[in-house]
PDB file of C-alpha atoms in Angstrom:
ATOM      1  CA  ALA S   1     -10.737  -1.021  -2.182  1.00  0.00           C
ATOM      2  CA  GLY S   2     -13.431  -1.043  -4.852  1.00  0.00           C
ATOM      3  CA  ILE S   3     -15.541  -3.492  -2.876  1.00  0.00           C
ATOM      4  CA  PHE S   4     -15.178  -1.419   0.304  1.00  0.00           C
ATOM      5  CA  ASP S   5     -15.953   1.701  -1.733  1.00  0.00           C
ATOM      6  CA  PHE S   6     -19.144   0.137  -3.087  1.00  0.00           C
ATOM      7  CA  LEU S   7     -20.242  -1.193   0.328  1.00  0.00           C
ATOM      8  CA  LEU S   8     -19.638   2.087   2.140  1.00  0.00           C
ATOM      9  CA  SER S   9     -20.699   4.671  -0.437  1.00  0.00           C
ATOM     10  CA  ARG S  10     -22.504   2.734  -3.188  1.00  0.00           C
ATOM     11  CA  ARG S  11     -20.140   4.407  -5.664  1.00  0.00           C
ATOM     12  CA  LYS S  12     -20.294   2.631  -9.002  1.00  0.00           C
ATOM     13  CA  LEU S  13     -17.158   2.404 -11.104  1.00  0.00           C
ATOM     14  CA  SER S  14     -16.879   1.798 -14.831  1.00  0.00           C
ATOM     15  CA  PHE S  15     -15.922  -1.472 -16.447  1.00  0.00           C
ATOM     16  CA  ALA S  16     -12.719   0.185 -17.710  1.00  0.00           C
ATOM     17  CA  THR S  17     -11.666   1.033 -14.149  1.00  0.00           C
ATOM     18  CA  TRP S  18     -12.335  -2.500 -12.910  1.00  0.00           C
ATOM     19  CA  ALA S  19     -10.559  -3.992 -15.941  1.00  0.00           C
ATOM     20  CA  SER S  20      -7.446  -1.866 -15.505  1.00  0.00           C
ATOM     21  CA  VAL S  21      -7.278  -2.559 -11.764  1.00  0.00           C
ATOM     22  CA  THR S  22      -7.707  -6.280 -12.372  1.00  0.00           C
ATOM     23  CA  PHE S  23      -4.937  -6.170 -14.997  1.00  0.00           C
ATOM     24  CA  GLY S  24      -2.619  -4.395 -12.542  1.00  0.00           C
ATOM     25  CA  GLY S  25      -3.511  -6.899  -9.828  1.00  0.00           C
ATOM     26  CA  LEU S  26      -2.574  -9.730 -12.145  1.00  0.00           C
ATOM     27  CA  GLY S  27       0.759  -8.011 -12.772  1.00  0.00           C
ATOM     28  CA  ALA S  28       1.379  -7.770  -9.032  1.00  0.00           C
ATOM     29  CA  LEU S  29       0.483 -11.449  -8.603  1.00  0.00           C
ATOM     30  CA  TRP S  30       2.812 -12.310 -11.483  1.00  0.00           C
ATOM     31  CA  ILE S  31       5.674 -10.687  -9.569  1.00  0.00           C
ATOM     32  CA  ILE S  32       4.684 -12.121  -6.181  1.00  0.00           C
ATOM     33  CA  PHE S  33       4.544 -15.660  -7.590  1.00  0.00           C
ATOM     34  CA  GLU S  34       7.656 -15.054  -9.721  1.00  0.00           C
ATOM     35  CA  GLY S  35       5.805 -15.731 -12.958  1.00  0.00           C
ATOM     36  CA  ASN S  36       5.316 -19.359 -11.971  1.00  0.00           C
ATOM     37  CA  SER S  37       1.680 -20.474 -12.188  1.00  0.00           C
ATOM     38  CA  SER S  38       2.434 -23.590 -10.130  1.00  0.00           C
ATOM     39  CA  TYR S  39       3.353 -21.342  -7.172  1.00  0.00           C
ATOM     40  CA  LEU S  40      -0.060 -19.692  -7.527  1.00  0.00           C
ATOM     41  CA  ILE S  41      -1.863 -23.033  -7.825  1.00  0.00           C
ATOM     42  CA  GLU S  42       0.043 -24.423  -4.829  1.00  0.00           C
ATOM     43  CA  MET S  43      -0.567 -21.108  -3.031  1.00  0.00           C
ATOM     44  CA  ARG S  44       3.082 -20.775  -2.028  1.00  0.00           C
ATOM     45  CA  ILE S  45       2.525 -17.729   0.083  1.00  0.00           C
ATOM     46  CA  GLY S  46       5.045 -16.676   2.673  1.00  0.00           C
ATOM     47  CA  TYR S  47       4.483 -14.918   5.960  1.00  0.00           C
ATOM     48  CA  GLY S  48       5.406 -11.567   4.378  1.00  0.00           C
ATOM     49  CA  GLU S  49       2.796 -11.933   1.651  1.00  0.00           C
ATOM     50  CA  VAL S  50       0.090 -12.735   4.225  1.00  0.00           C
ATOM     51  CA  LEU S  51       1.021  -9.667   6.265  1.00  0.00           C
ATOM     52  CA  PHE S  52       1.103  -7.566   3.110  1.00  0.00           C
ATOM     53  CA  PHE S  53      -2.364  -8.803   2.094  1.00  0.00           C
ATOM     54  CA  PHE S  54      -3.958  -7.929   5.438  1.00  0.00           C
ATOM     55  CA  GLY S  55      -2.113  -4.614   5.486  1.00  0.00           C
ATOM     56  CA  CYS S  56      -3.447  -3.787   2.014  1.00  0.00           C
ATOM     57  CA  ALA S  57      -6.975  -4.824   2.999  1.00  0.00           C
ATOM     58  CA  GLY S  58      -6.853  -2.593   6.078  1.00  0.00           C
ATOM     59  CA  HIS S  59      -5.352   0.217   4.033  1.00  0.00           C
ATOM     60  CA  ALA S  60      -8.094  -0.157   1.409  1.00  0.00           C
ATOM     61  CA  PHE S  61     -10.809  -0.127   4.079  1.00  0.00           C
ATOM     62  CA  TYR S  62      -9.252   2.993   5.580  1.00  0.00           C
ATOM     63  CA  ALA S  63      -9.189   4.744   2.179  1.00  0.00           C
ATOM     64  CA  ALA S  64     -12.863   3.898   1.637  1.00  0.00           C
ATOM     65  CA  LEU S  65     -13.769   5.214   5.110  1.00  0.00           C
ATOM     66  CA  ILE S  66     -12.104   8.606   4.649  1.00  0.00           C
ATOM     67  CA  PRO S  67     -14.803  10.277   2.505  1.00  0.00           C
ATOM     68  CA  ARG S  68     -17.475   8.845   4.782  1.00  0.00           C
ATOM     69  CA  LEU S  69     -15.903  10.085   7.994  1.00  0.00           C
ATOM     70  CA  ASN S  70     -14.669  13.438   6.691  1.00  0.00           C
ATOM     71  CA  ARG S  71     -16.733  16.313   8.016  1.00  0.00           C
ATOM     72  CA  GLY S  72     -14.861  19.066   6.218  1.00  0.00           C
ATOM     73  CA  GLU S  73     -11.504  18.641   7.961  1.00  0.00           C
ATOM     74  CA  THR S  74      -8.394  19.350   5.937  1.00  0.00           C
ATOM     75  CA  PRO S  75      -6.166  16.416   4.961  1.00  0.00           C
ATOM     76  CA  LEU S  76      -3.556  17.772   7.377  1.00  0.00           C
ATOM     77  CA  ALA S  77      -5.985  17.766  10.316  1.00  0.00           C
ATOM     78  CA  GLN S  78      -7.277  14.308   9.441  1.00  0.00           C
ATOM     79  CA  SER S  79      -3.716  12.976   9.105  1.00  0.00           C
ATOM     80  CA  PHE S  80      -2.784  14.452  12.471  1.00  0.00           C
ATOM     81  CA  GLY S  81      -5.751  12.739  14.112  1.00  0.00           C
ATOM     82  CA  THR S  82      -4.921   9.426  12.461  1.00  0.00           C
ATOM     83  CA  LEU S  83      -1.269   9.610  13.487  1.00  0.00           C
ATOM     84  CA  LEU S  84      -2.175  10.640  17.046  1.00  0.00           C
ATOM     85  CA  ALA S  85      -4.590   7.717  17.396  1.00  0.00           C
ATOM     86  CA  ALA S  86      -2.012   5.307  15.933  1.00  0.00           C
ATOM     87  CA  THR S  87       0.608   6.606  18.380  1.00  0.00           C
ATOM     88  CA  LEU S  88      -1.726   6.008  21.321  1.00  0.00           C
ATOM     89  CA  ILE S  89      -2.605   2.498  20.131  1.00  0.00           C
ATOM     90  CA  LEU S  90       1.051   1.577  19.529  1.00  0.00           C
ATOM     91  CA  THR S  91       2.003   2.956  22.938  1.00  0.00           C
ATOM     92  CA  VAL S  92      -0.622   0.787  24.620  1.00  0.00           C
ATOM     93  CA  VAL S  93       0.237  -2.321  22.593  1.00  0.00           C
ATOM     94  CA  GLY S  94       4.028  -1.979  22.502  1.00  0.00           C
ATOM     95  CA  GLY S  95       4.732   0.462  25.299  1.00  0.00           C
ATOM     96  CA  TRP S  96       7.014  -1.816  27.287  1.00  0.00           C
ATOM     97  CA  ASP S  97       9.165  -2.534  24.244  1.00  0.00           C
ATOM     98  CA  ILE S  98       9.341   1.166  23.384  1.00  0.00           C
ATOM     99  CA  PHE S  99      10.477   2.113  26.877  1.00  0.00           C
ATOM    100  CA  ALA S 100      12.868  -0.851  27.128  1.00  0.00           C
ATOM    101  CA  THR S 101      14.696   0.137  23.921  1.00  0.00           C
ATOM    102  CA  VAL S 102      18.057   1.814  24.458  1.00  0.00           C
ATOM    103  CA  TRP S 103      17.503   4.494  21.841  1.00  0.00           C
ATOM    104  CA  PHE S 104      20.990   6.046  22.047  1.00  0.00           C
ATOM    105  CA  SER S 105      22.641   2.724  21.222  1.00  0.00           C
ATOM    106  CA  LEU S 106      20.901   2.378  17.846  1.00  0.00           C
ATOM    107  CA  THR S 107      23.083   2.670  14.759  1.00  0.00           C
ATOM    108  CA  PHE S 108      22.845   5.494  12.249  1.00  0.00           C
ATOM    109  CA  GLY S 109      21.257   3.130   9.703  1.00  0.00           C
ATOM    110  CA  ILE S 110      18.483   2.194  12.127  1.00  0.00           C
ATOM    111  CA  TRP S 111      17.821   5.871  12.929  1.00  0.00           C
ATOM    112  CA  LEU S 112      17.721   6.655   9.222  1.00  0.00           C
ATOM    113  CA  THR S 113      15.221   3.840   8.706  1.00  0.00           C
ATOM    114  CA  ILE S 114      13.035   5.032  11.602  1.00  0.00           C
ATOM    115  CA  ILE S 115      13.058   8.599  10.277  1.00  0.00           C
ATOM    116  CA  TYR S 116      12.203   7.433   6.734  1.00  0.00           C
ATOM    117  CA  LEU S 117       9.353   5.246   7.997  1.00  0.00           C
ATOM    118  CA  ALA S 118       7.981   7.985  10.255  1.00  0.00           C
ATOM    119  CA  ILE S 119       8.095  10.829   7.738  1.00  0.00           C
ATOM    120  CA  PHE S 120       7.626   9.328   4.287  1.00  0.00           C
ATOM    121  CA  ALA S 121       6.057   5.890   4.688  1.00  0.00           C
ATOM    122  CA  THR S 122       3.686   7.023   7.443  1.00  0.00           C
ATOM    123  CA  ALA S 123       2.997  10.757   7.781  1.00  0.00           C
ATOM    124  CA  ALA S 124       3.355  11.735   4.115  1.00  0.00           C
ATOM    125  CA  SER S 125       1.548   8.604   2.963  1.00  0.00           C
ATOM    126  CA  PHE S 126      -1.410   9.252   5.279  1.00  0.00           C
ATOM    127  CA  PHE S 127      -1.575  12.873   4.139  1.00  0.00           C
ATOM    128  CA  LEU S 128      -1.553  11.913   0.454  1.00  0.00           C
ATOM    129  CA  ILE S 129      -4.217   9.245   0.988  1.00  0.00           C
ATOM    130  CA  GLN S 130      -6.377  11.722   2.953  1.00  0.00           C
ATOM    131  CA  PHE S 131      -5.993  14.263   0.163  1.00  0.00           C
ATOM    132  CA  ALA S 132      -6.702  11.825  -2.685  1.00  0.00           C
ATOM    133  CA  ALA S 133      -9.530   9.853  -1.042  1.00  0.00           C
ATOM    134  CA  THR S 134     -11.807  12.890  -0.911  1.00  0.00           C
ATOM    135  CA  ARG S 135     -11.309  13.467  -4.646  1.00  0.00           C
ATOM    136  CA  LEU S 136     -11.048   9.957  -6.167  1.00  0.00           C
ATOM    137  CA  SER S 137     -12.550   6.546  -5.601  1.00  0.00           C
ATOM    138  CA  SER S 138     -10.648   4.497  -3.042  1.00  0.00           C
ATOM    139  CA  LEU S 139      -9.983   1.971  -5.807  1.00  0.00           C
ATOM    140  CA  LYS S 140      -7.899   4.521  -7.687  1.00  0.00           C
ATOM    141  CA  VAL S 141      -6.292   5.801  -4.485  1.00  0.00           C
ATOM    142  CA  MET S 142      -5.110   2.330  -3.521  1.00  0.00           C
ATOM    143  CA  ALA S 143      -3.980   1.249  -7.004  1.00  0.00           C
ATOM    144  CA  TYR S 144      -0.457   2.428  -6.201  1.00  0.00           C
ATOM    145  CA  THR S 145      -0.065  -0.575  -3.871  1.00  0.00           C
ATOM    146  CA  TYR S 146       0.153  -2.769  -6.969  1.00  0.00           C
ATOM    147  CA  ALA S 147       3.573  -1.291  -7.585  1.00  0.00           C
ATOM    148  CA  VAL S 148       4.899  -2.390  -4.162  1.00  0.00           C
ATOM    149  CA  PRO S 149       5.981  -5.908  -5.270  1.00  0.00           C
ATOM    150  CA  PHE S 150       7.729  -4.308  -8.252  1.00  0.00           C
ATOM    151  CA  TRP S 151       9.636  -1.825  -6.062  1.00  0.00           C
ATOM    152  CA  VAL S 152      10.556  -4.490  -3.511  1.00  0.00           C
ATOM    153  CA  THR S 153      11.987  -6.666  -6.275  1.00  0.00           C
ATOM    154  CA  ALA S 154      13.753  -3.681  -7.833  1.00  0.00           C
ATOM    155  CA  MET S 155      15.332  -2.881  -4.450  1.00  0.00           C
ATOM    156  CA  GLU S 156      16.457  -6.505  -4.124  1.00  0.00           C
ATOM    157  CA  ILE S 157      18.160  -6.170  -7.525  1.00  0.00           C
ATOM    158  CA  ILE S 158      19.824  -2.884  -6.555  1.00  0.00           C
ATOM    159  CA  LEU S 159      21.093  -4.426  -3.313  1.00  0.00           C
ATOM    160  CA  GLY S 160      22.455  -7.406  -5.249  1.00  0.00           C
ATOM    161  CA  HIS S 161      20.165  -9.985  -3.637  1.00  0.00           C
ATOM    162  CA  SER S 162      18.375 -10.810  -6.876  1.00  0.00           C
ATOM    163  CA  PHE S 163      18.698 -10.288 -10.616  1.00  0.00           C
ATOM    164  CA  ILE S 164      16.426  -8.970 -13.363  1.00  0.00           C
ATOM    165  CA  ASP S 165      14.167 -11.747 -14.539  1.00  0.00           C
ATOM    166  CA  THR S 166      11.447 -11.958 -17.166  1.00  0.00           C
ATOM    167  CA  TYR S 167       8.682 -12.206 -14.558  1.00  0.00           C
ATOM    168  CA  LEU S 168       9.677  -8.791 -13.171  1.00  0.00           C
ATOM    169  CA  LEU S 169       9.596  -7.169 -16.606  1.00  0.00           C
ATOM    170  CA  VAL S 170       6.235  -8.755 -17.508  1.00  0.00           C
ATOM    171  CA  GLY S 171       4.576  -7.994 -14.157  1.00  0.00           C
ATOM    172  CA  GLY S 172       6.076  -4.510 -13.977  1.00  0.00           C
ATOM    173  CA  SER S 173       4.833  -3.721 -17.489  1.00  0.00           C
ATOM    174  CA  MET S 174       1.336  -4.901 -16.582  1.00  0.00           C
ATOM    175  CA  ILE S 175       1.325  -2.727 -13.458  1.00  0.00           C
ATOM    176  CA  PHE S 176       2.652   0.281 -15.371  1.00  0.00           C
ATOM    177  CA  MET S 177       0.012  -0.075 -18.106  1.00  0.00           C
ATOM    178  CA  SER S 178      -2.717  -0.472 -15.496  1.00  0.00           C
ATOM    179  CA  LEU S 179      -1.680   2.684 -13.669  1.00  0.00           C
ATOM    180  CA  ILE S 180      -1.510   4.631 -16.957  1.00  0.00           C
ATOM    181  CA  LEU S 181      -5.023   3.438 -17.887  1.00  0.00           C
ATOM    182  CA  LEU S 182      -6.301   4.514 -14.464  1.00  0.00           C
ATOM    183  CA  LEU S 183      -4.626   7.888 -14.819  1.00  0.00           C
ATOM    184  CA  PHE S 184      -6.453   8.648 -18.046  1.00  0.00           C
ATOM    185  CA  ASN S 185      -9.778   7.079 -17.017  1.00  0.00           C
ATOM    186  CA  ARG S 186     -12.148   9.822 -15.852  1.00  0.00           C
ATOM    187  CA  ASP S 187     -14.375   7.501 -13.781  1.00  0.00           C
TER     188      ASP S 187
END
């Protein structure tokens, strides 16, 4: 996000901001690679991590574009336009699958998941990013994504698929400290 921010707006950020973001990124990597440096050296990256990386890169680029493309629209109007465009693109790309789905046969859990993803993970997230990106650097706006590996692992523990391990505590602490440093940095 910081690189996109610099390329698109030439916004310069302090050393403290870069240091805290780098520290948080290392914490996220510590969790992703389960605290095992040999996994990092061997680049044991799964399909999910690759998708997550490209998703984060696209998300970061989007956050850096917002201040550049904003012409005074409110975050609500900008979010509506983004969601409308995404709906049109998804309809073109996955239209046949959407129309072939038997929507009334889906379970309650699937409907709950769809509603959560539509409202919170998509609409609310876009609105909050639109709101924040006009006030902060995209680097600070996107720093919350460092916490995603922590929350995924925490959810795995809650669901009983994993257990609390040292790598989670170390990486989570690094991410937490990084986000606190960013919060108090007035860059």
